[in-house]
Amino acid sequence: SPLPVELLLEPRAIDWRVRGHTLATAGLRHLSYHDKRLQFQADLPRLDAYTDPVLVISMNYRMIRSLFEADVFRRRARALGLPHAAPPFLVADAFDMLFAPALALRQEMHEMRKALAPLEDGSFIAVHLRTGQVAWDPARHDGPEELQVFLECARKAEADLGLPSETPWLLATDSAQLAEAAAKLPEASAGKLRVPAAKGRVHIDRSELTDTLEGASANYAEWLLFGKAAAVVMSRSYFGETAAEVGRIRHAYFAPGGGCVRTDLSSS
């Protein structure tokens, strides 16, 4: 993210802020694995061999489970009871220990809830349809053509939980075209399907810098709100997956391909 994280998140149990910013970290070893998941896995023995007390690693994948299961770390992970004796939603425990929404993010969430109201915690279903139609993101899904597939999955989740038919659906998407198509659906006209404003429709590490700076707080708010749902319907995207993990959501479904497959994110 081009924004300093402390503008959006503040310390909770541990003060992780670095005094001095760039100068304070200039002498540390920095490694970037942006879009390099396989390279990161291959480099784990080399990373383990470094004698530096601190490594600064930047990446855009969630790889915690891979660390526990890697050959070079497996013995030490098992001594800590990881991953098999880890509590459910370990990622959420770590996030809650480290982060709390900063004032700006709390205000953004308040405004978003007000615009989408009523949208109380645990009272709605969140749907994330990532098309890849933003910046230079690879194509993911067909957009408007696949929207009905995702909404049918939301309907299934609603039935699985025994929720009333008036349960709101929150649609998060990266596509303006899809958002426009969604707004014309009967569910949107009836107030059931709700789409956040375009401000947060950015990709933190792929959109143009100006767009990201303007939309980052709304994007984070949308991400946190997604994790407050009773159930989530997801694309193959870390936006929805990590939001569901941090939100400790038990009813999570993958919709691509029309499968609507329920998955357990508590141990990932």
Short mmCIF file of C-alpha atoms in Angstrom, two decimals:
data_model
loop_
_atom_site.label_atom_id
_atom_site.label_comp_id
_atom_site.label_asym_id
_atom_site.label_seq_id
_atom_site.Cartn_x
_atom_site.Cartn_y
_atom_site.Cartn_z
CA SER A 1 0.00 0.00 0.00
CA PRO A 2 1.34 3.48 -0.81
CA LEU A 3 -0.26 4.80 2.38
CA PRO A 4 1.55 4.42 5.72
CA VAL A 5 -0.42 1.70 7.46
CA GLU A 6 -0.69 3.75 10.69
CA LEU A 7 -3.04 6.15 8.89
CA LEU A 8 -5.61 3.36 8.69
CA LEU A 9 -4.67 0.94 11.47
CA GLU A 10 -3.34 1.64 14.94
CA PRO A 11 -1.57 -0.62 17.45
CA ARG A 12 -3.67 -2.69 19.83
CA ALA A 13 -1.70 -4.99 22.18
CA ILE A 14 1.74 -4.49 20.59
CA ASP A 15 3.09 -1.19 19.32
CA TRP A 16 4.48 -2.22 15.93
CA ARG A 17 5.17 1.29 14.68
CA VAL A 18 8.73 2.06 13.56
CA ARG A 19 10.09 5.39 14.72
CA GLY A 20 12.14 7.10 12.07
CA HIS A 21 10.33 5.40 9.17
CA THR A 22 12.64 4.99 6.15
CA LEU A 23 15.84 5.94 7.96
CA ALA A 24 15.10 3.50 10.76
CA THR A 25 14.78 0.56 8.35
CA ALA A 26 17.46 1.60 5.86
CA GLY A 27 20.06 -0.73 7.39
CA LEU A 28 17.76 -3.78 7.36
CA ARG A 29 17.64 -6.45 4.69
CA HIS A 30 14.53 -5.90 2.51
CA LEU A 31 13.04 -8.63 0.32
CA SER A 32 10.05 -8.23 -2.00
CA TYR A 33 7.94 -11.16 -3.17
CA HIS A 34 5.18 -9.25 -4.91
CA ASP A 35 3.39 -11.80 -7.15
CA LYS A 36 6.22 -14.28 -6.44
CA ARG A 37 4.59 -16.95 -4.27
CA LEU A 38 6.59 -19.89 -5.68
CA GLN A 39 9.85 -17.94 -5.41
CA PHE A 40 9.09 -17.21 -1.76
CA GLN A 41 8.53 -20.89 -1.06
CA ALA A 42 11.75 -21.80 -2.85
CA ASP A 43 13.69 -19.16 -0.89
CA LEU A 44 12.61 -20.28 2.59
CA PRO A 45 15.84 -22.20 3.32
CA ARG A 46 17.87 -19.14 2.24
CA LEU A 47 15.74 -16.83 4.40
CA ASP A 48 16.17 -19.16 7.36
CA ALA A 49 19.96 -19.10 6.88
CA TYR A 50 20.22 -15.32 7.25
CA THR A 51 21.71 -14.28 10.59
CA ASP A 52 20.03 -10.86 10.55
CA PRO A 53 17.94 -10.29 13.69
CA VAL A 54 15.20 -8.70 11.53
CA LEU A 55 14.17 -9.26 7.91
CA VAL A 56 11.73 -6.93 6.14
CA ILE A 57 9.62 -9.04 3.77
CA SER A 58 6.94 -7.57 1.51
CA MET A 59 4.46 -9.83 -0.25
CA ASN A 60 0.87 -9.88 -1.45
CA TYR A 61 -0.01 -13.48 -0.57
CA ARG A 62 -1.09 -15.05 2.68
CA MET A 63 1.54 -17.73 3.33
CA ILE A 64 1.32 -18.46 7.07
CA ARG A 65 0.30 -22.09 6.64
CA SER A 66 3.14 -22.57 4.14
CA LEU A 67 5.61 -21.41 6.77
CA PHE A 68 4.34 -23.97 9.27
CA GLU A 69 4.56 -26.80 6.72
CA ALA A 70 7.86 -25.90 5.02
CA ASP A 71 10.59 -28.49 5.58
CA VAL A 72 13.00 -25.94 7.01
CA PHE A 73 10.49 -24.74 9.65
CA ARG A 74 8.39 -27.87 10.27
CA ARG A 75 10.23 -29.12 13.37
CA ARG A 76 10.11 -25.74 15.10
CA ALA A 77 6.48 -25.24 14.11
CA ARG A 78 5.51 -28.60 15.58
CA ALA A 79 7.26 -27.70 18.84
CA LEU A 80 4.84 -24.78 19.04
CA GLY A 81 1.87 -26.99 18.19
CA LEU A 82 1.53 -25.51 14.72
CA PRO A 83 -0.43 -25.86 12.60
CA HIS A 84 -2.54 -28.72 13.99
CA ALA A 85 -2.92 -27.43 17.55
CA ALA A 86 -3.39 -23.83 16.48
CA PRO A 87 -6.64 -22.17 17.58
CA PRO A 88 -9.31 -21.67 14.91
CA PHE A 89 -8.78 -18.47 12.93
CA LEU A 90 -5.22 -17.97 14.15
CA VAL A 91 -4.85 -15.19 11.58
CA ALA A 92 -7.74 -13.31 13.21
CA ASP A 93 -6.14 -13.66 16.64
CA ALA A 94 -2.88 -12.24 15.31
CA PHE A 95 -4.68 -9.41 13.51
CA ASP A 96 -6.69 -8.48 16.60
CA MET A 97 -3.55 -8.49 18.76
CA LEU A 98 -1.73 -6.17 16.37
CA PHE A 99 -4.34 -3.88 14.81
CA ALA A 100 -7.35 -1.72 15.55
CA PRO A 101 -9.02 0.63 13.06
CA ALA A 102 -7.59 4.13 13.26
CA LEU A 103 -9.89 7.15 13.56
CA ALA A 104 -9.96 7.80 9.80
CA LEU A 105 -10.92 4.20 9.08
CA ARG A 106 -13.60 4.19 11.79
CA GLN A 107 -15.10 7.31 10.25
CA GLU A 108 -14.99 5.75 6.78
CA MET A 109 -16.76 2.63 8.06
CA HIS A 110 -19.39 4.75 9.78
CA GLU A 111 -20.12 6.64 6.56
CA MET A 112 -20.23 3.43 4.54
CA ARG A 113 -22.63 1.75 6.97
CA LYS A 114 -24.83 4.83 6.90
CA ALA A 115 -24.94 4.82 3.10
CA LEU A 116 -25.78 1.10 3.03
CA ALA A 117 -28.02 1.11 6.12
CA PRO A 118 -29.31 -0.83 7.78
CA LEU A 119 -26.33 -3.19 7.72
CA GLU A 120 -25.66 -4.55 11.20
CA ASP A 121 -22.92 -7.06 12.07
CA GLY A 122 -23.96 -10.63 11.35
CA SER A 123 -27.19 -9.60 9.64
CA PHE A 124 -26.16 -9.64 5.97
CA ILE A 125 -24.43 -11.74 3.33
CA ALA A 126 -21.32 -10.36 1.65
CA VAL A 127 -20.50 -11.18 -1.97
CA HIS A 128 -17.14 -10.46 -3.59
CA LEU A 129 -16.90 -10.73 -7.37
CA ARG A 130 -13.44 -9.83 -8.61
CA THR A 131 -13.31 -9.48 -12.38
CA GLY A 132 -9.76 -8.27 -12.82
CA GLN A 133 -11.14 -5.28 -14.75
CA VAL A 134 -9.06 -2.80 -12.78
CA ALA A 135 -5.55 -1.52 -13.46
CA TRP A 136 -3.32 -4.41 -14.64
CA ASP A 137 -4.95 -7.17 -12.64
CA PRO A 138 -5.24 -10.51 -14.49
CA ALA A 139 -8.76 -11.43 -15.64
CA ARG A 140 -10.64 -13.41 -12.98
CA HIS A 141 -14.35 -13.75 -13.76
CA ASP A 142 -16.74 -12.71 -16.50
CA GLY A 143 -18.28 -9.82 -14.58
CA PRO A 144 -21.96 -9.20 -15.31
CA GLU A 145 -22.32 -12.60 -16.96
CA GLU A 146 -21.28 -14.37 -13.76
CA LEU A 147 -23.08 -12.09 -11.31
CA GLN A 148 -26.20 -14.26 -11.21
CA VAL A 149 -24.07 -17.28 -10.31
CA PHE A 150 -22.69 -15.44 -7.27
CA LEU A 151 -26.14 -14.19 -6.25
CA GLU A 152 -27.58 -17.70 -6.48
CA CYS A 153 -24.80 -18.79 -4.14
CA ALA A 154 -25.77 -15.98 -1.76
CA ARG A 155 -29.33 -17.27 -1.88
CA LYS A 156 -28.08 -20.76 -0.96
CA ALA A 157 -26.05 -19.36 1.95
CA GLU A 158 -29.12 -17.48 3.11
CA ALA A 159 -31.13 -20.71 3.11
CA ASP A 160 -28.35 -22.69 4.81
CA LEU A 161 -28.35 -20.23 7.70
CA GLY A 162 -32.13 -19.98 7.83
CA LEU A 163 -32.00 -16.22 7.34
CA PRO A 164 -35.14 -14.28 6.34
CA SER A 165 -35.70 -13.42 2.66
CA GLU A 166 -35.19 -9.71 3.37
CA THR A 167 -31.58 -10.32 4.49
CA PRO A 168 -29.37 -7.68 2.79
CA TRP A 169 -26.64 -8.66 0.35
CA LEU A 170 -23.48 -6.55 0.15
CA LEU A 171 -21.72 -6.71 -3.23
CA ALA A 172 -18.03 -5.80 -3.32
CA THR A 173 -16.52 -5.66 -6.80
CA ASP A 174 -13.66 -4.11 -8.74
CA SER A 175 -15.80 -3.51 -11.83
CA ALA A 176 -17.79 -0.36 -12.54
CA GLN A 177 -19.60 -2.23 -15.32
CA LEU A 178 -20.66 -4.97 -12.93
CA ALA A 179 -21.76 -2.45 -10.29
CA GLU A 180 -23.94 -0.72 -12.89
CA ALA A 181 -25.46 -4.04 -13.95
CA ALA A 182 -26.13 -4.97 -10.32
CA ALA A 183 -27.92 -1.67 -9.70
CA LYS A 184 -30.48 -2.58 -12.38
CA LEU A 185 -31.42 -5.94 -10.85
CA PRO A 186 -34.75 -6.44 -9.03
CA GLU A 187 -32.83 -7.25 -5.83
CA ALA A 188 -31.18 -3.83 -5.96
CA SER A 189 -34.48 -2.05 -6.67
CA ALA A 190 -36.00 -3.81 -3.66
CA GLY A 191 -33.11 -2.68 -1.42
CA LYS A 192 -31.82 -6.20 -0.86
CA LEU A 193 -28.65 -5.93 -2.97
CA ARG A 194 -26.41 -3.07 -1.90
CA VAL A 195 -23.25 -1.86 -3.61
CA PRO A 196 -20.71 0.49 -1.96
CA ALA A 197 -19.77 3.70 -3.76
CA ALA A 198 -17.05 3.63 -6.41
CA LYS A 199 -14.49 5.40 -4.20
CA GLY A 200 -13.15 2.17 -2.74
CA ARG A 201 -13.11 0.30 -6.04
CA VAL A 202 -9.32 0.16 -6.21
CA HIS A 203 -6.68 -2.50 -5.94
CA ILE A 204 -4.19 -1.49 -3.25
CA ASP A 205 -1.09 -2.74 -5.09
CA ARG A 206 -2.27 -2.60 -8.72
CA SER A 207 -4.31 0.57 -9.29
CA GLU A 208 -2.83 3.91 -10.31
CA LEU A 209 -1.20 5.73 -7.40
CA THR A 210 -3.67 8.65 -7.41
CA ASP A 211 -6.68 6.31 -7.41
CA THR A 212 -5.19 4.25 -4.61
CA LEU A 213 -4.42 7.26 -2.43
CA GLU A 214 -7.97 8.54 -2.84
CA GLY A 215 -9.67 5.19 -2.37
CA ALA A 216 -7.51 3.27 0.10
CA SER A 217 -9.48 4.17 3.24
CA ALA A 218 -12.79 3.26 1.57
CA ASN A 219 -11.25 0.03 0.30
CA TYR A 220 -10.07 -0.92 3.80
CA ALA A 221 -13.49 -0.05 5.22
CA GLU A 222 -15.16 -2.25 2.60
CA TRP A 223 -12.75 -5.06 3.50
CA LEU A 224 -13.47 -4.81 7.23
CA LEU A 225 -17.21 -4.56 6.62
CA PHE A 226 -17.07 -7.67 4.43
CA GLY A 227 -15.76 -9.58 7.44
CA LYS A 228 -18.79 -8.54 9.55
CA ALA A 229 -21.21 -10.62 7.45
CA ALA A 230 -23.12 -13.72 8.56
CA ALA A 231 -21.84 -15.51 5.43
CA VAL A 232 -19.60 -14.67 2.50
CA VAL A 233 -19.58 -15.65 -1.17
CA MET A 234 -16.09 -15.30 -2.59
CA SER A 235 -14.05 -15.11 -5.76
CA ARG A 236 -10.58 -16.61 -5.81
CA SER A 237 -9.12 -13.48 -4.30
CA TYR A 238 -7.31 -12.63 -1.10
CA PHE A 239 -9.61 -9.64 -0.54
CA GLY A 240 -12.58 -11.83 0.34
CA GLU A 241 -10.59 -14.70 1.82
CA THR A 242 -8.59 -12.60 4.27
CA ALA A 243 -11.66 -10.52 5.20
CA ALA A 244 -13.52 -13.74 6.02
CA GLU A 245 -10.55 -15.06 8.02
CA VAL A 246 -10.12 -11.87 10.06
CA GLY A 247 -13.90 -11.73 10.56
CA ARG A 248 -13.95 -15.39 11.74
CA ILE A 249 -16.75 -16.23 9.30
CA ARG A 250 -17.82 -19.87 9.49
CA HIS A 251 -20.13 -19.85 6.45
CA ALA A 252 -17.82 -19.13 3.51
CA TYR A 253 -18.54 -20.21 -0.06
CA PHE A 254 -16.54 -20.20 -3.30
CA ALA A 255 -18.89 -19.38 -6.18
CA PRO A 256 -16.75 -19.48 -9.38
CA GLY A 257 -17.94 -22.01 -11.92
CA GLY A 258 -21.37 -22.30 -10.35
CA GLY A 259 -20.21 -24.71 -7.67
CA CYS A 260 -21.10 -22.66 -4.58
CA VAL A 261 -18.76 -24.80 -2.48
CA ARG A 262 -18.64 -24.17 1.22
CA THR A 263 -15.10 -24.02 2.62
CA ASP A 264 -13.49 -23.87 6.05
CA LEU A 265 -11.13 -20.91 6.44
CA SER A 266 -10.52 -21.42 10.15
CA SER A 267 -7.27 -23.34 9.66
CA SER A 268 -5.82 -21.66 6.57
#
